[in-house]
Tab-separated table of C-alpha atoms and ligand atoms in Angstrom:
chain	number	residue	atom	x	y	z
A	288	MET	CA	-112.366	183.442	166.419
A	289	THR	CA	-109.398	184.172	165.990
A	290	THR	CA	-107.672	187.032	164.364
A	291	ASP	CA	-105.202	185.212	161.229
A	292	ASP	CA	-102.411	187.903	160.544
A	293	CYS	CA	-103.396	187.351	156.604
A	294	ILE	CA	-105.491	184.845	154.797
A	295	ILE	CA	-104.246	184.435	151.409
A	296	ILE	CA	-107.559	183.892	148.838
A	297	GLY	CA	-106.363	181.975	145.630
A	298	GLY	CA	-103.109	179.594	145.879
A	299	GLY	CA	-101.414	180.303	141.705
A	300	PRO	CA	-97.645	181.601	141.589
A	301	ALA	CA	-99.516	185.015	143.323
A	302	GLY	CA	-100.363	183.503	146.215
A	303	LEU	CA	-98.226	180.471	147.131
A	304	THR	CA	-95.518	183.597	146.715
A	305	ALA	CA	-96.972	185.599	149.565
A	306	ALA	CA	-97.690	182.637	151.669
A	307	ILE	CA	-94.386	181.737	150.992
A	308	TYR	CA	-93.093	185.153	152.036
A	309	LEU	CA	-95.275	185.705	155.822
A	310	ALA	CA	-94.479	182.349	156.336
A	311	ARG	CA	-91.030	183.958	156.427
A	312	TYR	CA	-91.973	186.524	158.604
A	313	HIS	CA	-93.426	184.647	161.289
A	314	LEU	CA	-96.824	185.217	160.157
A	315	ARG	CA	-99.957	183.128	161.240
A	316	VAL	CA	-101.436	182.982	157.521
A	317	ARG	CA	-104.151	180.950	155.595
A	318	LEU	CA	-104.206	179.669	151.987
A	319	PHE	CA	-107.510	179.661	150.438
A	320	ASP	CA	-107.823	177.661	146.933
A	321	CYS	CA	-110.422	176.587	145.073
A	322	GLY	CA	-107.346	174.488	142.907
A	323	SER	CA	-108.386	176.292	138.498
A	324	SER	CA	-105.763	178.748	138.651
A	325	ARG	CA	-104.356	179.254	134.809
A	326	ALA	CA	-100.863	178.494	135.427
A	327	ALA	CA	-101.888	174.508	136.132
A	328	MET	CA	-102.674	174.925	132.604
A	329	ILE	CA	-99.299	175.652	131.243
A	330	PRO	CA	-97.731	172.538	129.255
A	331	CYS	CA	-94.749	173.773	129.654
A	332	THR	CA	-93.676	177.233	129.815
A	333	ARG	CA	-90.345	178.009	128.437
A	334	ASN	CA	-89.738	182.181	129.798
A	335	HIS	CA	-90.240	181.579	133.299
A	336	ALA	CA	-86.274	181.659	134.170
A	337	GLY	CA	-84.626	179.971	135.864
A	338	TYR	CA	-85.990	176.935	133.760
A	339	PRO	CA	-83.740	176.392	130.651
A	340	ASP	CA	-85.724	173.829	129.498
A	341	GLY	CA	-89.207	174.863	130.488
A	342	ILE	CA	-91.332	173.079	133.498
A	343	ALA	CA	-94.731	172.577	133.568
A	344	GLY	CA	-97.235	174.774	135.051
A	345	LYS	CA	-98.117	172.015	137.245
A	346	GLU	CA	-95.152	171.054	138.389
A	347	LEU	CA	-94.281	174.862	139.097
A	348	LEU	CA	-97.152	175.521	141.300
A	349	ALA	CA	-96.100	172.191	143.445
A	350	ARG	CA	-93.554	172.826	144.372
A	351	MET	CA	-94.005	176.849	145.785
A	352	LEU	CA	-96.268	174.972	147.460
A	353	ALA	CA	-93.876	172.642	149.371
A	354	GLN	CA	-91.980	175.701	149.673
A	355	ALA	CA	-94.800	176.998	151.624
A	356	GLU	CA	-95.573	174.409	153.591
A	357	LYS	CA	-92.455	173.646	153.996
A	358	TYR	CA	-92.519	177.011	156.675
A	359	GLY	CA	-95.876	175.633	158.315
A	360	VAL	CA	-98.192	177.204	155.522
A	361	HIS	CA	-101.527	174.536	155.010
A	362	ARG	CA	-103.409	174.905	151.498
A	363	GLU	CA	-107.412	174.339	152.198
A	364	GLY	CA	-109.444	173.679	149.618
A	365	ASN	CA	-112.313	175.800	150.489
A	366	ARG	CA	-113.571	178.627	148.083
A	367	VAL	CA	-114.613	182.492	149.809
A	368	GLU	CA	-117.324	183.240	149.133
A	369	ARG	CA	-117.502	186.197	151.302
A	370	LEU	CA	-115.151	189.300	152.044
A	371	ARG	CA	-115.749	192.119	154.050
A	372	LEU	CA	-114.734	195.083	155.849
A	373	ASP	CA	-115.376	194.350	159.728
A	374	VAL	CA	-114.516	197.110	162.758
A	375	ASP	CA	-111.305	195.964	163.451
A	376	ALA	CA	-110.061	193.027	160.937
A	377	LEU	CA	-111.472	192.102	157.766
A	378	ALA	CA	-114.483	188.540	158.112
A	379	LEU	CA	-114.670	186.140	155.463
A	380	GLU	CA	-117.049	183.261	154.868
A	381	THR	CA	-116.218	179.939	153.494
A	382	ALA	CA	-119.128	176.793	153.199
A	383	ASP	CA	-117.351	175.602	156.436
A	384	GLY	CA	-116.756	178.633	158.607
A	385	ALA	CA	-116.493	182.013	159.186
A	386	TYR	CA	-112.940	183.777	159.509
A	387	ARG	CA	-111.021	186.432	160.279
A	388	ALA	CA	-107.735	188.877	159.234
A	389	ARG	CA	-105.508	191.991	160.199
A	390	ALA	CA	-104.623	190.940	155.690
A	391	VAL	CA	-106.558	189.599	153.220
A	392	LEU	CA	-104.346	189.462	149.705
A	393	LEU	CA	-106.088	188.777	147.344
A	394	ALA	CA	-104.889	186.288	144.551
A	395	THR	CA	-108.183	185.036	142.428
A	396	GLY	CA	-106.883	185.363	139.219
A	397	VAL	CA	-108.872	185.498	135.415
A	398	VAL	CA	-111.306	182.832	133.804
A	399	ASN	CA	-110.542	183.221	130.051
A	400	HIS	CA	-113.461	182.956	128.120
A	401	ARG	CA	-113.419	179.982	125.519
A	402	PRO	CA	-115.062	180.113	121.985
A	403	ARG	CA	-118.024	178.674	121.403
A	404	HIS	CA	-118.822	174.991	120.092
A	405	LEU	CA	-115.093	173.686	121.776
A	406	LEU	CA	-115.298	171.164	123.559
A	407	PRO	CA	-113.018	169.913	126.778
A	408	GLU	CA	-112.516	166.977	124.921
A	409	VAL	CA	-110.503	168.833	122.044
A	410	HIS	CA	-109.328	172.455	124.477
A	411	ASP	CA	-108.408	170.329	126.874
A	412	PRO	CA	-106.367	167.815	124.435
A	413	ALA	CA	-105.031	170.978	122.027
A	414	LEU	CA	-103.632	172.778	123.848
A	415	GLU	CA	-101.189	169.840	125.562
A	416	ARG	CA	-99.834	169.888	121.950
A	417	GLY	CA	-99.598	173.667	121.800
A	418	LEU	CA	-102.885	173.574	118.697
A	419	LEU	CA	-104.756	175.676	120.788
A	420	ARG	CA	-102.031	178.784	122.965
A	421	TYR	CA	-104.329	180.945	124.797
A	422	CYS	CA	-101.312	184.089	125.535
A	423	PRO	CA	-99.001	185.284	122.601
A	424	VAL	CA	-96.690	186.820	125.350
A	425	CYS	CA	-95.616	184.026	126.729
A	426	ASP	CA	-95.368	180.939	123.477
A	427	GLY	CA	-95.274	182.867	120.307
A	428	PHE	CA	-91.719	182.086	119.935
A	429	GLU	CA	-93.237	179.053	120.189
A	430	VAL	CA	-95.406	179.331	117.292
A	431	THR	CA	-92.553	181.097	114.978
A	432	ASP	CA	-93.635	180.803	111.013
A	433	LYS	CA	-96.406	178.287	111.489
A	434	LYS	CA	-99.800	178.731	110.457
A	435	VAL	CA	-101.468	180.476	113.265
A	436	GLY	CA	-104.985	181.020	113.563
A	437	VAL	CA	-106.825	184.186	116.023
A	438	ILE	CA	-110.184	183.341	117.316
A	439	GLY	CA	-111.382	187.046	118.097
A	440	THR	CA	-112.435	190.006	116.189
A	441	GLY	CA	-112.461	194.330	116.194
A	442	GLU	CA	-109.929	196.164	118.259
A	443	HIS	CA	-108.952	192.780	121.319
A	444	GLY	CA	-108.285	190.394	117.844
A	445	THR	CA	-106.757	193.576	116.323
A	446	ARG	CA	-103.695	193.363	118.477
A	447	GLU	CA	-102.948	189.454	119.191
A	448	ALA	CA	-103.333	189.380	114.903
A	449	LEU	CA	-100.355	192.024	115.183
A	450	PHE	CA	-98.374	191.218	118.199
A	451	LEU	CA	-98.259	187.801	116.106
A	452	ARG	CA	-97.388	188.995	113.266
A	453	SER	CA	-94.067	189.653	114.541
A	454	TYR	CA	-93.213	185.880	115.017
A	455	THR	CA	-95.200	184.095	111.526
A	456	ARG	CA	-96.217	185.826	108.363
A	457	ASP	CA	-99.378	183.368	108.190
A	458	VAL	CA	-101.878	184.203	110.085
A	459	THR	CA	-106.073	184.289	109.905
A	460	LEU	CA	-107.833	186.518	111.681
A	461	VAL	CA	-111.197	184.634	112.389
A	462	ALA	CA	-114.282	186.152	113.560
A	463	PRO	CA	-115.848	184.372	116.079
A	464	GLU	CA	-119.715	183.685	115.528
A	465	ALA	CA	-120.025	186.269	112.084
A	466	GLU	CA	-119.648	188.347	110.268
A	467	HIS	CA	-116.263	190.621	111.378
A	468	ALA	CA	-116.738	194.662	113.386
A	469	LEU	CA	-113.269	196.109	113.078
A	470	ASP	CA	-113.476	199.721	112.969
A	471	PRO	CA	-111.309	201.487	110.243
A	472	ALA	CA	-108.472	202.065	111.679
A	473	CYS	CA	-107.887	198.260	112.792
A	474	ALA	CA	-108.936	196.822	109.394
A	475	ALA	CA	-107.132	199.358	108.164
A	476	LYS	CA	-103.761	197.646	109.866
A	477	LEU	CA	-104.956	194.177	109.081
A	478	ASP	CA	-104.383	195.171	105.746
A	479	GLU	CA	-101.148	196.937	105.972
A	480	ALA	CA	-99.400	193.788	108.178
A	481	GLY	CA	-101.251	191.413	105.541
A	482	ILE	CA	-103.289	189.338	108.562
A	483	ALA	CA	-105.979	188.312	106.008
A	484	ARG	CA	-109.557	188.540	107.919
A	485	VAL	CA	-111.469	185.467	107.614
A	486	ASN	CA	-115.909	185.823	108.633
A	487	GLY	CA	-116.859	182.641	111.064
A	488	PRO	CA	-119.740	181.374	112.418
A	489	CYS	CA	-116.716	178.807	114.641
A	490	GLY	CA	-117.656	175.539	114.653
A	491	ASP	CA	-117.163	171.761	114.550
A	492	TYR	CA	-113.585	171.649	116.264
A	493	ALA	CA	-111.778	168.739	115.721
A	494	ILE	CA	-107.362	167.916	116.095
A	495	GLU	CA	-107.038	166.357	112.701
A	496	GLY	CA	-103.536	164.922	112.701
A	497	ASP	CA	-100.607	168.162	113.392
A	498	ARG	CA	-103.192	171.131	113.693
A	499	LEU	CA	-106.216	172.428	114.738
A	500	ALA	CA	-109.108	172.981	112.696
A	501	PHE	CA	-112.214	173.786	112.026
A	502	ASP	CA	-115.751	174.788	110.605
A	503	THR	CA	-116.068	179.068	108.891
A	504	ALA	CA	-117.437	180.842	106.519
A	505	ARG	CA	-115.067	179.824	104.138
A	506	GLY	CA	-114.759	176.309	104.689
A	507	ARG	CA	-112.977	174.145	106.672
A	508	MET	CA	-109.332	176.237	108.198
A	509	ALA	CA	-106.975	174.063	109.667
A	510	PHE	CA	-104.415	174.926	111.976
A	511	ASP	CA	-101.365	174.439	113.458
A	512	SER	CA	-101.632	176.770	116.785
A	513	VAL	CA	-105.013	178.894	117.086
A	514	TYR	CA	-105.244	181.276	120.348
A	515	PRO	CA	-108.205	183.115	121.623
A	516	ALA	CA	-109.175	185.873	121.712
A	517	LEU	CA	-111.835	186.612	123.942
A	518	GLY	CA	-111.483	188.448	126.817
A	519	SER	CA	-111.267	186.897	129.951
A	520	ARG	CA	-113.261	187.435	133.312
A	521	ILE	CA	-111.588	189.134	136.365
A	522	ARG	CA	-112.242	187.013	139.663
A	523	SER	CA	-112.241	190.447	141.411
A	524	ARG	CA	-116.362	189.975	142.764
A	525	LEU	CA	-115.325	189.073	146.163
A	526	ALA	CA	-113.488	192.666	146.791
A	527	ILE	CA	-115.762	195.242	144.200
A	528	GLU	CA	-118.706	193.550	146.771
A	529	ALA	CA	-116.420	194.766	149.656
A	530	GLY	CA	-116.808	197.824	147.702
A	531	ALA	CA	-113.495	197.788	146.109
A	532	LYS	CA	-112.448	200.654	143.067
A	533	ALA	CA	-111.893	197.975	140.701
A	534	THR	CA	-111.094	199.015	136.282
A	535	ASP	CA	-114.418	198.977	134.080
A	536	THR	CA	-113.264	195.380	133.152
A	537	GLY	CA	-113.547	193.904	137.209
A	538	CYS	CA	-109.925	194.750	137.728
A	539	LEU	CA	-108.006	195.666	140.791
A	540	GLU	CA	-106.344	199.245	141.164
A	541	VAL	CA	-103.713	199.144	143.582
A	542	ASP	CA	-101.654	201.391	144.813
A	543	ASP	CA	-97.326	201.007	144.504
A	544	HIS	CA	-97.989	198.855	147.048
A	545	GLN	CA	-100.544	196.425	146.289
A	546	ARG	CA	-102.819	197.776	148.008
A	547	THR	CA	-106.565	198.362	147.699
A	548	SER	CA	-108.921	201.145	148.155
A	549	ILE	CA	-110.298	199.478	151.341
A	550	PRO	CA	-107.957	199.115	154.335
A	551	GLY	CA	-105.911	195.490	155.350
A	552	LEU	CA	-107.024	194.498	151.593
A	553	PHE	CA	-104.111	193.706	149.381
A	554	ALA	CA	-103.990	192.371	145.898
A	555	ALA	CA	-101.465	190.554	143.356
A	556	GLY	CA	-101.696	188.492	139.879
A	557	ASP	CA	-103.658	188.214	136.816
A	558	VAL	CA	-106.633	189.916	138.429
A	559	VAL	CA	-104.109	193.509	139.359
A	560	LYS	CA	-104.784	195.185	135.918
A	561	GLY	CA	-100.764	194.704	134.272
A	562	LEU	CA	-99.057	192.069	132.984
A	563	ASP	CA	-100.525	188.639	132.317
A	564	GLN	CA	-97.461	186.868	133.659
A	565	ILE	CA	-96.137	184.672	136.351
A	566	SER	CA	-93.038	186.867	137.230
A	567	HIS	CA	-95.567	189.767	137.034
A	568	ALA	CA	-97.590	187.911	139.900
A	569	MET	CA	-94.510	186.376	141.674
A	570	GLY	CA	-93.088	189.951	141.916
A	571	GLU	CA	-96.409	192.249	143.147
A	572	ALA	CA	-96.878	188.880	145.724
A	573	GLY	CA	-93.702	189.580	147.255
A	574	VAL	CA	-94.476	193.754	147.375
A	575	ALA	CA	-97.024	193.359	148.985
A	576	ALA	CA	-96.047	190.807	151.470
A	577	THR	CA	-93.309	192.968	152.595
A	578	THR	CA	-96.489	195.427	152.355
A	579	ILE	CA	-98.641	193.624	155.328
A	580	ARG	CA	-96.090	193.304	157.562
A	581	ASN	CA	-94.892	196.078	157.384
A	582	MET	CA	-98.072	197.600	158.523
A	583	LEU	CA	-99.037	194.827	161.098
A	584	ASP	CA	-95.274	195.447	161.727
A	585	GLU	CA	-96.022	199.173	162.510
A	586	GLN	CA	-100.027	198.120	164.243
A	587	ARG	CA	-98.722	195.875	167.020
A	588	PRO	CA	-94.296	195.661	166.972
A	589	LEU	CA	-93.321	192.236	165.640
A	590	ARG	CA	-91.320	190.789	168.437
A	591	ARG	CA	-89.652	187.117	168.167
B	1143	LIG	C1	-102.236	178.257	128.277
B	1143	LIG	C2	-101.624	178.867	129.302
B	1143	LIG	C3	-100.641	179.364	129.072
B	1143	LIG	C4	-100.032	180.062	130.036
B	1143	LIG	N1	-98.656	180.146	129.985
B	1143	LIG	C5	-97.883	180.937	130.917
B	1143	LIG	C6	-96.193	181.345	130.278
B	1143	LIG	O1	-95.774	180.905	129.349
B	1143	LIG	N2	-95.395	181.732	130.978
B	1143	LIG	C7	-96.392	182.687	131.637
B	1143	LIG	O2	-95.607	183.748	133.030
B	1143	LIG	N3	-97.643	183.018	132.316
B	1143	LIG	C8	-98.918	181.966	131.172
B	1143	LIG	N4	-99.450	182.330	131.469
B	1143	LIG	C9	-100.394	182.857	132.159
B	1143	LIG	C10	-99.444	182.536	133.937
B	1143	LIG	O3	-100.998	181.019	133.777
B	1143	LIG	C11	-101.035	183.543	134.628
B	1143	LIG	O4	-100.507	184.635	134.715
B	1143	LIG	C12	-100.729	183.511	136.189
B	1143	LIG	O5	-101.102	181.487	136.950
B	1143	LIG	C13	-101.094	184.028	136.977
B	1143	LIG	O6	-101.246	184.342	138.732
B	1143	LIG	P1	-102.494	184.532	139.993
B	1143	LIG	O7	-102.391	184.139	140.813
B	1143	LIG	O8	-102.581	186.451	139.690
B	1143	LIG	O9	-103.481	182.839	138.994
B	1143	LIG	P2	-104.229	181.951	139.639
B	1143	LIG	O10	-103.202	181.544	137.961
B	1143	LIG	O11	-105.466	181.408	137.994
B	1143	LIG	O12	-103.927	181.622	140.178
B	1143	LIG	C14	-106.407	181.940	141.009
B	1143	LIG	C15	-105.812	181.184	142.758
B	1143	LIG	O13	-107.020	181.835	143.046
B	1143	LIG	C16	-108.132	180.269	143.323
B	1143	LIG	N5	-109.383	180.607	143.468
B	1143	LIG	C17	-110.054	181.885	143.200
B	1143	LIG	N6	-111.119	182.313	143.360
B	1143	LIG	C18	-111.378	181.349	144.888
B	1143	LIG	C19	-111.729	181.916	145.288
B	1143	LIG	N7	-113.516	182.466	145.944
B	1143	LIG	N8	-111.128	180.790	146.649
B	1143	LIG	C20	-110.862	180.339	146.717
B	1143	LIG	N9	-109.634	180.106	146.009
B	1143	LIG	C21	-110.124	180.659	144.262
B	1143	LIG	C22	-108.381	179.684	142.018
B	1143	LIG	O14	-108.330	178.251	142.224
B	1143	LIG	C23	-106.719	179.237	141.082
B	1143	LIG	O15	-106.227	178.355	142.239
B	1143	LIG	C24	-100.235	180.970	130.909
B	1143	LIG	C25	-101.753	180.805	131.105
B	1143	LIG	C26	-102.530	179.933	130.122
B	1143	LIG	C27	-104.146	179.725	130.573
């Protein structure tokens, strides 16, 4: 079995940026991606620098993949099932075979929890029309002075509602299931900011005109935009099972050079603790790729 210089797991903004860098360092790179980048859900990103009129997430990914392919990277549409530290390399398994690499970059991202009872046939068109949003940092600007609902509770829901309050006066925090679970400190902050609170359960979602409507304990409510604040699943299982250190929530811990606690295993993007943004994912990937290049060069000088 040949040993690749580097295997990248994940073909979102982090994985594709690393692929471009590593291929341009003349390294032998393999890229596995099972095709569920969060960036593909973005109807139009307007905070990513360099695109004054915004760009659709799928278009950005297609451009990045084309750039990586130009330097010889081939995206393999397989899911990596297992990762472990072998004697002198890292070993990976997909449904189709086994692979080895001197370095591995994990760029597997996260998956947002969706509101229960929000069916794909409502979810997807609502997302496309900006009636449903997942990232206030990304697109809070777009809801300036609009009527906004935040589905969530506790500290996380409170933080998200307060963040959105800097864009609009009209923010309502709706408990996803039944009654809000808010400690007095959260309740006081919400009151001070004039954020309304409504109990759940939320259900029977539908697009009604230009709004997303759903049932609450206070009857049917409709919003210009709704932000679920329900947390996410961090796709770090492969690394954690291989023994990598992670935070309580499952984000991988890395040093300033994106090195995990496992020798030769690097991580970048949303799967690492930090700002879940395209620019951040790309920056971390550039650092990881260059550290990988330098590590390989130290092990065996890279020469043409
Ligand atoms: C609705 C929405 C709007 C957003 N808007 C913006 C915005 O405007 N600006 C902005 O900066 N950010 C935005 N974001 C956040 C942005 O999408 C993420 O920060 C970014 O995609 C993170 O890149 P990543 O490469 O770390 O992960 P991802 O893009 O999620 O890519 C991870 C990839 O890894 C693959 N993968 C996972 N596990 C495996 C495995 N075992 N084997 C093989 N492949 C695997 C997945 O299929 C996926 O393709 C938005 C997110 C959402 C959901």
